[in-house]
Every structure is written in structure tokens, then in C-alpha cells.
Amino acid sequence: GSDTTGDGSEAKPFLTIQKALNSLPHLLLARVIIRVHEGTYDEIVVVHWFTGTENLVIQGAAGETVKVRSIDVSYINVGGNLAIENMELTGFVGGIKSSLSIKACTRCVISHVTCTTAVAAGTTGYGAVRFETTHCAWVDHLTVSNKPIALDVCTATVYLNNTVTGENNTVGIRSGSGYGQHGGFVQKGGASIAGEEQKGYGGQIW
């Protein structure tokens, strides 16, 4: 692909995920799918300030290995869902050091995502996957391993199911006991993320 000559079509794709996002209007009046083909994308993908009536989907192509450094989501108010699907996250969002950070999003779906790159204990006070000020997040087929904090929930409601797993984490799920001094709500639904569970400031895990 090329960010110079590409137009976002299958025939003339963009080179980077960020270019595809930057090509969109911030008011989305039709469903948008950004399909990402096999490769390693050393990008901090920034998904900020989208609103509209339909879904926004960032999707690794089926049957292909898509590796992305990190995704930083904030201020998404779409009529459907923000969906992030079928990819491996390998790095951090700047100083936050989360691989996936979702903040101020009305509804989101995280599906078939892995986040297993080892991180030294004590390197971050944030979870590898962090939800903040998010009304409703549905999570399935997520694997988070080898992290000081795997899943971090603050002023958000997150629903997991039994396809959410992980091993070798110091803290598996933290709901409200970290940065921000606000509670969160996590419905585990059979999830098995290894590590201690922490609750604070009224946060709940059940």
C-alpha cells in the first residue's frame, strides 16, 4: 500500500491504519470497515473524535496475522459500535503504556485480540487493556498475558465471556482501585484472566 497514491480501496490500499482513519470524516453517516491485511504495523493508532449513526470497525483480515503496536481510542459517539477485531497488540500507547486504551466511548466490541508481549513488573500503573468512561464494552476472545495489570476498568462497564483468558499476570482484573479514584464494573461471564483481582472506590467484579 501507499499513503501517497493509495485511495483506501482493495486495488489501491493505504499503507498505514492511521492514514485510513485520517481519510474519514469525523461525522460518520454510513458504516465504515477498515480492513487491515497481514503485516506488522508499528503504529500508535489514534482513533479520536468520531460521531455518527453507524458502526466503525477496525478489523484484521480473516485468516491473516495482523500485528499492531497499540491503539488509543477516545471520544467516540457512534450510533452503533466501535469494533476492534482480529489482531495482536505488541506495544504501548505512549506514556500511558496500555496496548489498548479506550476512553469516553459510548459502546465498543473487542473481539479476537491478543496482547501477550512481556512487560517488566512495575513499569506501569495502567492496565495493558484499559477502559475509562465507557458506557458499555463487550469483550470476547481476548487474551492478555505477561502483564503487571491485564485489564483495567475505571468509570466503565465491561462485559467479558468465557473466551477471555490470560496467564502470568500480576493483576488480572482491576476495577476502580487504580488511577482516577473512581469505581468500575466488570461482569466476568466465565473469563479466566490469571492474576489478582483488585477492587476499589466502589468498583465491582462479579
Tab-separated table of C-alpha atoms in Angstrom:
chain	number	residue	atom	x	y	z
A	1	GLY	CA	0.000	0.000	0.000
A	2	SER	CA	0.865	3.686	-0.178
A	3	ASP	CA	-0.226	6.664	1.895
A	4	THR	CA	0.648	8.886	-1.084
A	5	THR	CA	-1.013	7.164	-4.039
A	6	GLY	CA	-3.479	4.884	-2.251
A	7	ASP	CA	-7.167	5.697	-2.043
A	8	GLY	CA	-8.252	3.100	0.522
A	9	SER	CA	-9.696	0.629	-1.975
A	10	GLU	CA	-8.687	-3.046	-2.239
A	11	ALA	CA	-6.934	-2.209	-5.509
A	12	LYS	CA	-5.088	0.836	-4.100
A	13	PRO	CA	-4.845	0.393	-0.328
A	14	PHE	CA	-3.288	2.773	2.129
A	15	LEU	CA	-0.008	1.745	3.763
A	16	THR	CA	-0.960	2.582	7.363
A	17	ILE	CA	-4.023	2.202	9.560
A	18	GLN	CA	-3.700	5.831	10.653
A	19	LYS	CA	-3.964	7.090	7.091
A	20	ALA	CA	-7.179	5.129	6.636
A	21	LEU	CA	-8.634	6.694	9.785
A	22	ASN	CA	-7.439	10.165	8.823
A	23	SER	CA	-9.207	9.837	5.467
A	24	LEU	CA	-12.604	9.585	7.198
A	25	PRO	CA	-14.927	12.449	8.092
A	26	HIS	CA	-15.464	12.820	11.824
A	27	LEU	CA	-19.228	12.618	11.246
A	28	LEU	CA	-19.936	9.055	10.058
A	29	LEU	CA	-23.290	8.647	8.292
A	30	ALA	CA	-22.596	5.147	6.928
A	31	ARG	CA	-20.984	2.017	8.356
A	32	VAL	CA	-17.203	2.051	7.983
A	33	ILE	CA	-14.938	-1.017	7.966
A	34	ILE	CA	-11.171	-0.537	7.882
A	35	ARG	CA	-9.856	-3.955	6.863
A	36	VAL	CA	-6.186	-4.458	7.746
A	37	HIS	CA	-4.211	-7.075	5.832
A	38	GLU	CA	-1.347	-9.205	7.086
A	39	GLY	CA	1.724	-7.404	8.372
A	40	THR	CA	3.363	-5.670	11.311
A	41	TYR	CA	2.125	-2.109	11.827
A	42	ASP	CA	4.489	-0.229	14.154
A	43	GLU	CA	1.913	2.467	14.816
A	44	ILE	CA	0.249	4.057	17.799
A	45	VAL	CA	-3.134	4.096	16.077
A	46	VAL	CA	-5.132	7.119	17.237
A	47	VAL	CA	-8.928	6.836	16.983
A	48	HIS	CA	-10.285	10.157	18.251
A	49	TRP	CA	-13.443	12.247	17.904
A	50	PHE	CA	-15.810	10.249	15.692
A	51	THR	CA	-19.564	10.584	15.927
A	52	GLY	CA	-22.458	9.487	13.737
A	53	THR	CA	-25.196	6.911	13.240
A	54	GLU	CA	-23.398	3.693	12.306
A	55	ASN	CA	-20.573	1.288	13.267
A	56	LEU	CA	-16.858	1.999	12.969
A	57	VAL	CA	-14.917	-1.268	12.586
A	58	ILE	CA	-11.133	-1.778	12.578
A	59	GLN	CA	-10.699	-5.371	11.526
A	60	GLY	CA	-7.751	-7.632	10.821
A	61	ALA	CA	-8.460	-9.627	7.670
A	62	ALA	CA	-9.784	-13.133	8.352
A	63	GLY	CA	-7.106	-15.826	8.379
A	64	GLU	CA	-4.241	-13.300	8.315
A	65	THR	CA	-1.747	-12.332	11.045
A	66	VAL	CA	-2.067	-8.642	11.841
A	67	LYS	CA	0.265	-7.130	14.452
A	68	VAL	CA	-0.291	-3.561	15.636
A	69	ARG	CA	1.809	-1.682	18.178
A	70	SER	CA	-1.091	-0.095	20.082
A	71	ILE	CA	-4.489	1.563	19.735
A	72	ASP	CA	-5.556	4.744	21.546
A	73	VAL	CA	-9.317	5.397	21.407
A	74	SER	CA	-11.107	8.422	22.836
A	75	TYR	CA	-14.328	10.410	22.398
A	76	ILE	CA	-16.242	8.028	20.140
A	77	ASN	CA	-20.004	8.542	19.997
A	78	VAL	CA	-21.330	6.447	17.128
A	79	GLY	CA	-24.878	5.151	16.817
A	80	GLY	CA	-23.665	1.570	16.506
A	81	ASN	CA	-20.447	0.220	17.997
A	82	LEU	CA	-16.763	0.835	17.717
A	83	ALA	CA	-15.352	-2.639	16.990
A	84	ILE	CA	-11.719	-3.774	17.099
A	85	GLU	CA	-11.247	-7.292	15.780
A	86	ASN	CA	-8.709	-9.935	14.784
A	87	MET	CA	-5.307	-8.523	15.703
A	88	GLU	CA	-2.316	-8.843	18.008
A	89	LEU	CA	-1.189	-5.810	20.028
A	90	THR	CA	2.547	-5.689	20.677
A	91	GLY	CA	3.435	-2.353	22.330
A	92	PHE	CA	2.233	0.688	24.259
A	93	VAL	CA	0.294	3.927	23.892
A	94	GLY	CA	2.996	6.469	24.746
A	95	GLY	CA	3.330	7.352	28.424
A	96	ILE	CA	0.107	5.524	29.338
A	97	LYS	CA	1.760	2.204	28.445
A	98	SER	CA	-1.503	0.467	27.647
A	99	SER	CA	-1.619	-1.616	24.489
A	100	LEU	CA	-5.309	-0.786	24.074
A	101	SER	CA	-6.731	2.326	25.728
A	102	ILE	CA	-10.436	3.124	25.307
A	103	LYS	CA	-11.711	6.362	26.838
A	104	ALA	CA	-15.050	8.171	26.515
A	105	CYS	CA	-16.609	5.687	24.107
A	106	THR	CA	-20.349	5.035	24.116
A	107	ARG	CA	-20.274	1.360	23.079
A	108	CYS	CA	-17.471	-0.881	21.886
A	109	VAL	CA	-16.814	-4.505	20.951
A	110	ILE	CA	-13.374	-6.088	21.353
A	111	SER	CA	-13.091	-9.493	19.694
A	112	HIS	CA	-10.268	-11.914	18.798
A	113	VAL	CA	-7.493	-9.687	20.151
A	114	THR	CA	-4.273	-10.892	21.816
A	115	CYS	CA	-1.894	-8.896	23.984
A	116	THR	CA	0.883	-11.100	25.348
A	117	THR	CA	4.217	-9.267	24.971
A	118	ALA	CA	6.068	-9.494	28.297
A	119	VAL	CA	6.318	-6.313	30.374
A	120	ALA	CA	8.567	-5.862	33.413
A	121	ALA	CA	6.610	-5.637	36.662
A	122	GLY	CA	6.303	-2.089	37.989
A	123	THR	CA	6.761	-0.381	34.625
A	124	THR	CA	3.222	0.990	34.520
A	125	GLY	CA	0.293	1.787	36.771
A	126	TYR	CA	-2.181	1.289	33.919
A	127	GLY	CA	-3.630	-1.936	32.594
A	128	ALA	CA	-2.486	-3.383	29.281
A	129	VAL	CA	-6.136	-3.127	28.202
A	130	ARG	CA	-7.827	-0.108	29.802
A	131	PHE	CA	-11.429	1.075	29.689
A	132	GLU	CA	-12.243	4.516	31.054
A	133	THR	CA	-15.533	6.457	30.942
A	134	THR	CA	-17.044	3.903	28.583
A	135	HIS	CA	-20.770	3.175	28.850
A	136	CYS	CA	-20.704	-0.433	27.673
A	137	ALA	CA	-17.932	-2.710	26.366
A	138	TRP	CA	-18.476	-6.271	25.163
A	139	VAL	CA	-15.314	-8.384	25.125
A	140	ASP	CA	-14.804	-11.878	23.711
A	141	HIS	CA	-11.825	-13.922	22.524
A	142	LEU	CA	-9.357	-11.617	24.282
A	143	THR	CA	-6.045	-12.976	25.628
A	144	VAL	CA	-3.908	-10.781	27.894
A	145	SER	CA	-0.764	-12.349	29.400
A	146	ASN	CA	2.582	-11.442	30.985
A	147	LYS	CA	1.419	-8.048	32.285
A	148	PRO	CA	1.683	-6.218	35.628
A	149	ILE	CA	-2.032	-5.367	35.142
A	150	ALA	CA	-4.008	-7.138	32.412
A	151	LEU	CA	-7.440	-5.478	32.422
A	152	ASP	CA	-8.047	-2.063	33.998
A	153	VAL	CA	-11.577	-0.612	34.343
A	154	CYS	CA	-12.345	2.896	35.613
A	155	THR	CA	-15.762	4.605	35.294
A	156	ALA	CA	-16.742	1.967	32.743
A	157	THR	CA	-18.955	-1.107	32.408
A	158	VAL	CA	-17.285	-4.118	30.803
A	159	TYR	CA	-18.848	-7.485	29.961
A	160	LEU	CA	-16.491	-10.450	29.470
A	161	ASN	CA	-17.269	-14.018	28.468
A	162	ASN	CA	-15.547	-17.367	28.875
A	163	THR	CA	-13.345	-16.834	25.815
A	164	VAL	CA	-11.428	-14.088	27.693
A	165	THR	CA	-8.219	-15.597	29.078
A	166	GLY	CA	-4.644	-14.836	30.097
A	167	GLU	CA	-1.762	-16.142	32.162
A	168	ASN	CA	1.266	-14.912	34.082
A	169	ASN	CA	-0.248	-11.563	35.061
A	170	THR	CA	0.408	-9.927	38.438
A	171	VAL	CA	-3.085	-8.373	38.468
A	172	GLY	CA	-5.652	-9.983	36.207
A	173	ILE	CA	-8.559	-7.542	36.627
A	174	ARG	CA	-8.555	-4.183	38.390
A	175	SER	CA	-11.844	-2.377	38.825
A	176	GLY	CA	-11.536	1.119	40.215
A	177	SER	CA	-8.529	0.740	42.516
A	178	GLY	CA	-6.017	2.493	40.304
A	179	TYR	CA	-5.590	5.873	38.648
A	180	GLY	CA	-8.618	8.156	38.784
A	181	GLN	CA	-10.100	7.098	42.142
A	182	HIS	CA	-13.366	6.014	40.533
A	183	GLY	CA	-15.048	2.631	40.545
A	184	GLY	CA	-15.790	0.423	37.569
A	185	PHE	CA	-17.972	-2.614	36.839
A	186	VAL	CA	-16.739	-5.893	35.342
A	187	GLN	CA	-19.066	-8.807	34.626
A	188	LYS	CA	-16.678	-11.757	34.220
A	189	GLY	CA	-19.022	-14.184	32.480
A	190	GLY	CA	-16.627	-17.095	32.961
A	191	ALA	CA	-13.464	-15.232	31.946
A	192	SER	CA	-10.213	-16.715	33.249
A	193	ILE	CA	-7.570	-13.975	33.263
A	194	ALA	CA	-4.853	-15.157	35.641
A	195	GLY	CA	-3.736	-12.756	38.358
A	196	GLU	CA	-5.015	-10.986	41.455
A	197	GLU	CA	-8.367	-9.203	41.319
A	198	GLN	CA	-8.433	-5.685	42.789
A	199	LYS	CA	-11.475	-3.567	43.603
A	200	GLY	CA	-11.558	-0.018	44.910
A	201	TYR	CA	-13.633	3.172	45.071
A	202	GLY	CA	-16.829	1.132	44.751
A	203	GLY	CA	-15.581	-0.920	41.808
A	204	GLN	CA	-17.154	-4.358	41.337
A	205	ILE	CA	-16.083	-7.630	39.751
A	206	TRP	CA	-18.671	-10.400	39.633
